């Protein structure tokens, strides 16, 4: 796990690291504020986890990788938690069967919060008392743990949405306003010359191991669409028979469409001839100007083929995005739903936030990539197969968590994250 | 559903029926007293239901069959509950998919209790205000609903046990004493002459439709074991290779043993060479003198074959049991676990309570049986296929719920009820 | 396996037994005459077996139970056949996985016929040379083997039909005439007084172990329909919404209807508004006067409920049938399809042959039944669970194979045998 | 499908094309020479097809894409073959369910050969009689059809091997010698400078669409192992706990190891402490000097990680291979098993033939790739997801079929092709 000083965060200062630790931990709990106890327990499909599992697992991360090796005399809160809340670290030990996380009523939510308190106290104490040499060793792991916790903040939003969304009562997770757009600005095309470009983490601030090594890539001239594809555009694809035209689809995509009976993005329902979609604020009419979301790579790819375009590679995306300011509709906005483009900017709109953008790139190691030694090396590298890269963060991503080099990845059929479409074309 | 006056309960008196209604409804809630909110939500396998589903469903029964047709101007508590809490009544309407009951965090436990209060109030009001003609029509349904609720009281015990039992923390559901036996009395054999005997409900008191019509059956001379098979006896079967000797098993039973890797009754675990079993009071050493429980029909049948005996038919059982007093270790004892035989009695011991006794009889309609018209007719009749009859009630059955003619039924592989073994033999 | 002298067959005479042996073995091969080599290989579902497997397995039966124990110096044709062609005899050894029988191209059909020749020769030699004491021991096993082979003759017809029927080419297995009926005679009802009746094998001739012990049963007065239910009557049930009315069905039956999308008997297809069905002679229009066949117990039971009747118990059936002559449309007629009733007789028509008649009786051991010792004891007893009894034989049953006490059994969802419906009613 | 003149083959000359057509068609049938009729029928897993299906499908390809559009008055051999032998061309029409290809006994093998004759005659007539303009249109499709048929020649070998290999009799498909190696030459490392290199089809001769467009790629300095990884080296990995060390594996690979109980390459069996493997010539001892084969990408990747190396990208491979002569152990050698390296050459050994070499590259379209219009466009493009590229051909590939730019692709868990390992490293 490559980490280094982050001047913005100044995590090299123990007091400031402690402050950031408190902030991130509190932000997680703030997400859960509106929940009833029951909402912490359920797991509506194997890919999602119960909220209380998330709360415990990110705490387990600190206990396992910070406290156990570095806090002298650390007494485990509960020895069985090592097994229950280990997600996938084989070098730590065996793991409770993932699809069964929602079968456990115990530990209770209150016990999980107690676990958090206990680990929080111990981490704070460790940071307070650490001499320079210990801090040197502990700091990168704490920083990694906080970025890890931010990833789970995003998953809390998307997993809660899924758990609420399958409930026939379609419950409201949190009351909030979702801005409705005026007419979306027309799509324009921004051209790039390509050539040899630099890709990957430049060594400043924090980055995950999969963003390294920085290396050169060769790009042909290309164009990117100025904004995300809208719901309205996606509805045209649907009206044109997009979901029933096999030649638009990858073979595995078409098989998925038929087996899963896909006819629209996830969470869309037709009532009296109008499309509605489930949001964290309950059922809402689909805004034709808003960005389409909750589409799989298969749908993004089929849409692009229908439109006579293609998806960008992750290298094209990163090259173009590296020239744009990092701003957008992130978790902090409190909307937790993508919002329409404004057409105000001069460059590309909506590159960051709103929805993760599917790329045409398989998730593989960069040239020269080797996963770190030890259990921490299982963080990213071992998932480099049968997944596609997404870029740019979403409306559920904390703003301080995203970077232009950030690589997210999901299998091509996944839809429950805030995933959307930016088009590309050959120049 | 055949019902008639029950002199014991005197349900024909509105005030007394209201009292019994209150008692049964309270007894259900008393079972849930020790639960944390989270414990109401989970469903560890498709056969069990979340506790809050049970609480809502038995309430739905009264709302659907008593209030909707008979309470003028009844306003449904929540129109979607008709769908969510309908178990299997096709004539009422479609049903939420059973294996997914544990995926719903809402309605919350508090909302379910509100639902109970609301329906309780309406039923009480209805009973209070009903004229004779209305009471005449309502009384049998209320009585049926109370027996239905008692069935779910038993299921609450067994489903909670299952949900707690799969949790690696093996949580204690309720602290309680489980008596340990002295040496079990030796098995003796009670002989019956057979001949033509009367079987089924005689028209006194309440009975389910599947206990009718009363009819004559022809029995050959037979013998019954004086007590239930003990854990110690079952361990002999295990030591003798019972679980690895195919010729002891029905073909489907042997296939189940191999696919499920059965090596002992459900809930048994070996620690340091000793057998322990999970109980509602947590892990306990297996008492060799206590009755074996949580065995499937396949295991009961294999054990009997190994012992050179057989299981009784339900007719043999009923004929013999009709001469014995109806007493035993029922839910009211507060133990909720089978207890050893005492050897004190002169007749058969443990016929009632402790464990349901697997019989050699398939669950089929009695000669002349026809299910009642309407949705209530779906209560029992439609399950008469691929199930075996069990008799006598268990340590989780309310005492006022059981009768000598009572027919319980489960598929031959089921183990999570309190099921056990009584041996029979030809005379 | 209970066997005794069969005066008709005179199997106690070595020469006559040898003759019968040759006849039965030849009859099996005659069934396969019209097959192409490829037709011997495939297995279109786990319940059916490839024809070459049948040919080898029934040969394996003689090798395993006659030659290996009784033919001095017997040299196995191929030691691996013990494993490949053992159907389910755990006491003989492990078995090749049943659903994969159709994955094996070898041994070839020619090799299987060689295997038959080799075993035929050895059995004939054994019978020729056996002294009285050896013959005494061998004769019941040979007779059992021949009845076993006759069972597989029936399965050859039904399995070939299934294998041909799923082929989109709908190939003709054998050209043959299927008689078309005039109007079916009206259904009349034959009444029986009931009382105590004798059931089971009386000790004359051959019988399987599951037909014993002979015992007394108590019947209430009942009536039986004079003929089988016709296709025309079943089409009325269909037109009346039989397949979409849940209250007509057992719960498990209704679940099967929905999961399997049943809308008509197996092999029925609608073309231009007319019903056709696949037969061993290819696609034919459904004859409204012919007996309905290829219906499950679930469909038979739902039809009876729709008609306001019920299915007979196996005891009612046997009691009534024991007064009727054993004649009907058997395999020897060469039609291999049920034919319409003639209305000529005075008693019950179509009791024997045409289609197996589903009864309301679960397949369980008769009072006092114990399976024989040894592998032969696995023949019948271990299947006594989750199956229903059928009576009377079918158009694919050899005439010399059937008896009034004969008990066939299949799970309630099975449809690929020639299965049909006779109605009963309380008197 | 990009095709152009192939000076070597001179397919632009009608007579020479007809000759090549005859040769390829005959080569296919020669592969099937040793088969018994039964061997043509079975399908031991969904990924393989029955030999008779292969024979019919490649014939269907010519009928569908050559005869139907171009042969005036073509009368389909059997209209249902369009459905039965369409593999996956949605634009042609629906397809018979792939996993059920082995359930069809008809058409017989003889009928399939008749179909071949009929289409062969029609194609030859068309080529003879075509005027220049028609030949212009037909020639690229015939050439594509022949390359398509060569692909199925390889699949015939690998599918037959699988079908024979699962048979407990382990039958010999064809008697043949498999050379045994002397000690394998030591692995040496060949270094390449990288930089900008040309990748993809240069426009000479035939190529599939997925080899275009030719484009430039940027390579870092790298090294390639001089020969394939041997069985002996792979056995070291096994002895070192390779199959039980999760940190060597991709996450999905490790899950596969556990679910499938992988402990060795496909077809390996241990007898008396020695490893044997199934070959088309039957069971043979594993030759430690021969190249390891029948390993998945997961195993290749884990082995490379264990060895401290990595797999090459397909661009590294193509760049290096473009400097080497195209020769090797192909199908024409008649061995149909990989053979040991000789150590004789100066460059890289075994690049072509022996085994397909797994690369680290996901199978995706080259920059600018668009699949052709029409059903032919479904040939390659729609499979560009969740598959990895393999390069170089195998001992089952016809020599005239392979090219340095040839891209084969399989999902990472596939093992039944002749797949092996070449190591790479950063320079």
Short mmCIF file of N, CA and C in Angstrom, two decimals, chain C residues 32 36 51 61 63 71-72 92 97 119 155 162 166 179 206 216 266 278 294 355 379 392 411:
data_model
loop_
_atom_site.label_atom_id
_atom_site.label_comp_id
_atom_site.label_asym_id
_atom_site.label_seq_id
_atom_site.Cartn_x
_atom_site.Cartn_y
_atom_site.Cartn_z
N UNK C 32 -35.49 -52.77 -28.88
CA UNK C 32 -34.43 -51.90 -29.39
C UNK C 32 -34.21 -52.04 -30.89
N UNK C 36 -31.43 -46.51 -33.90
CA UNK C 36 -30.10 -46.24 -34.43
C UNK C 36 -29.12 -46.31 -33.27
N UNK C 51 -30.59 -46.23 -23.35
CA UNK C 51 -31.00 -47.61 -23.64
C UNK C 51 -29.85 -48.59 -23.42
N UNK C 61 -27.36 -57.40 -13.43
CA UNK C 61 -28.16 -57.99 -12.36
C UNK C 61 -27.95 -59.51 -12.31
N UNK C 63 -25.41 -61.13 -13.70
CA UNK C 63 -24.01 -61.42 -13.40
C UNK C 63 -23.74 -61.29 -11.90
N UNK C 71 -21.92 -69.25 -10.01
CA UNK C 71 -21.25 -69.91 -11.14
C UNK C 71 -19.78 -70.07 -10.81
N UNK C 72 -19.39 -71.25 -10.53
CA UNK C 72 -18.01 -71.53 -10.11
C UNK C 72 -17.03 -70.98 -11.16
N UNK C 92 -23.61 -53.80 -2.81
CA UNK C 92 -22.72 -54.32 -3.85
C UNK C 92 -21.50 -53.42 -3.99
N UNK C 97 -22.41 -41.99 -11.06
CA UNK C 97 -23.41 -40.95 -10.79
C UNK C 97 -24.55 -40.99 -11.82
N UNK C 119 -23.15 -63.16 -20.75
CA UNK C 119 -23.89 -63.50 -19.53
C UNK C 119 -25.01 -64.49 -19.85
N UNK C 155 -39.44 -49.44 -18.89
CA UNK C 155 -38.64 -48.21 -18.83
C UNK C 155 -37.99 -47.90 -20.17
N UNK C 162 -39.19 -40.35 -23.93
CA UNK C 162 -38.74 -39.05 -23.41
C UNK C 162 -37.56 -38.52 -24.21
N UNK C 166 -37.97 -34.87 -26.45
CA UNK C 166 -37.37 -33.54 -26.26
C UNK C 166 -36.61 -33.09 -27.50
N UNK C 179 -55.00 -46.88 -32.63
CA UNK C 179 -56.44 -46.87 -32.89
C UNK C 179 -57.09 -45.60 -32.36
N UNK C 206 -45.20 -65.58 -8.60
CA UNK C 206 -44.19 -64.63 -8.20
C UNK C 206 -44.84 -63.34 -7.70
N UNK C 216 -55.15 -57.82 6.33
CA UNK C 216 -56.53 -57.36 6.22
C UNK C 216 -56.58 -55.84 6.28
N UNK C 266 -47.77 -33.80 -20.07
CA UNK C 266 -46.48 -33.92 -20.75
C UNK C 266 -46.72 -34.38 -22.18
N UNK C 278 -46.96 -36.05 -28.50
CA UNK C 278 -45.89 -36.88 -29.01
C UNK C 278 -46.10 -38.32 -28.55
N UNK C 294 -49.65 -39.41 -19.06
CA UNK C 294 -48.53 -38.51 -18.78
C UNK C 294 -48.98 -37.32 -17.94
N UNK C 355 -52.88 -47.39 -18.90
CA UNK C 355 -52.08 -46.47 -18.08
C UNK C 355 -52.08 -46.94 -16.63
N UNK C 379 -34.02 -53.68 -3.11
CA UNK C 379 -34.82 -53.61 -4.33
C UNK C 379 -35.99 -52.65 -4.20
N UNK C 392 -52.05 -51.35 -11.76
CA UNK C 392 -52.71 -51.87 -12.94
C UNK C 392 -51.90 -52.03 -14.21
N UNK C 411 -42.68 -40.60 -7.49
CA UNK C 411 -42.95 -39.36 -6.77
C UNK C 411 -44.11 -38.61 -7.43
#
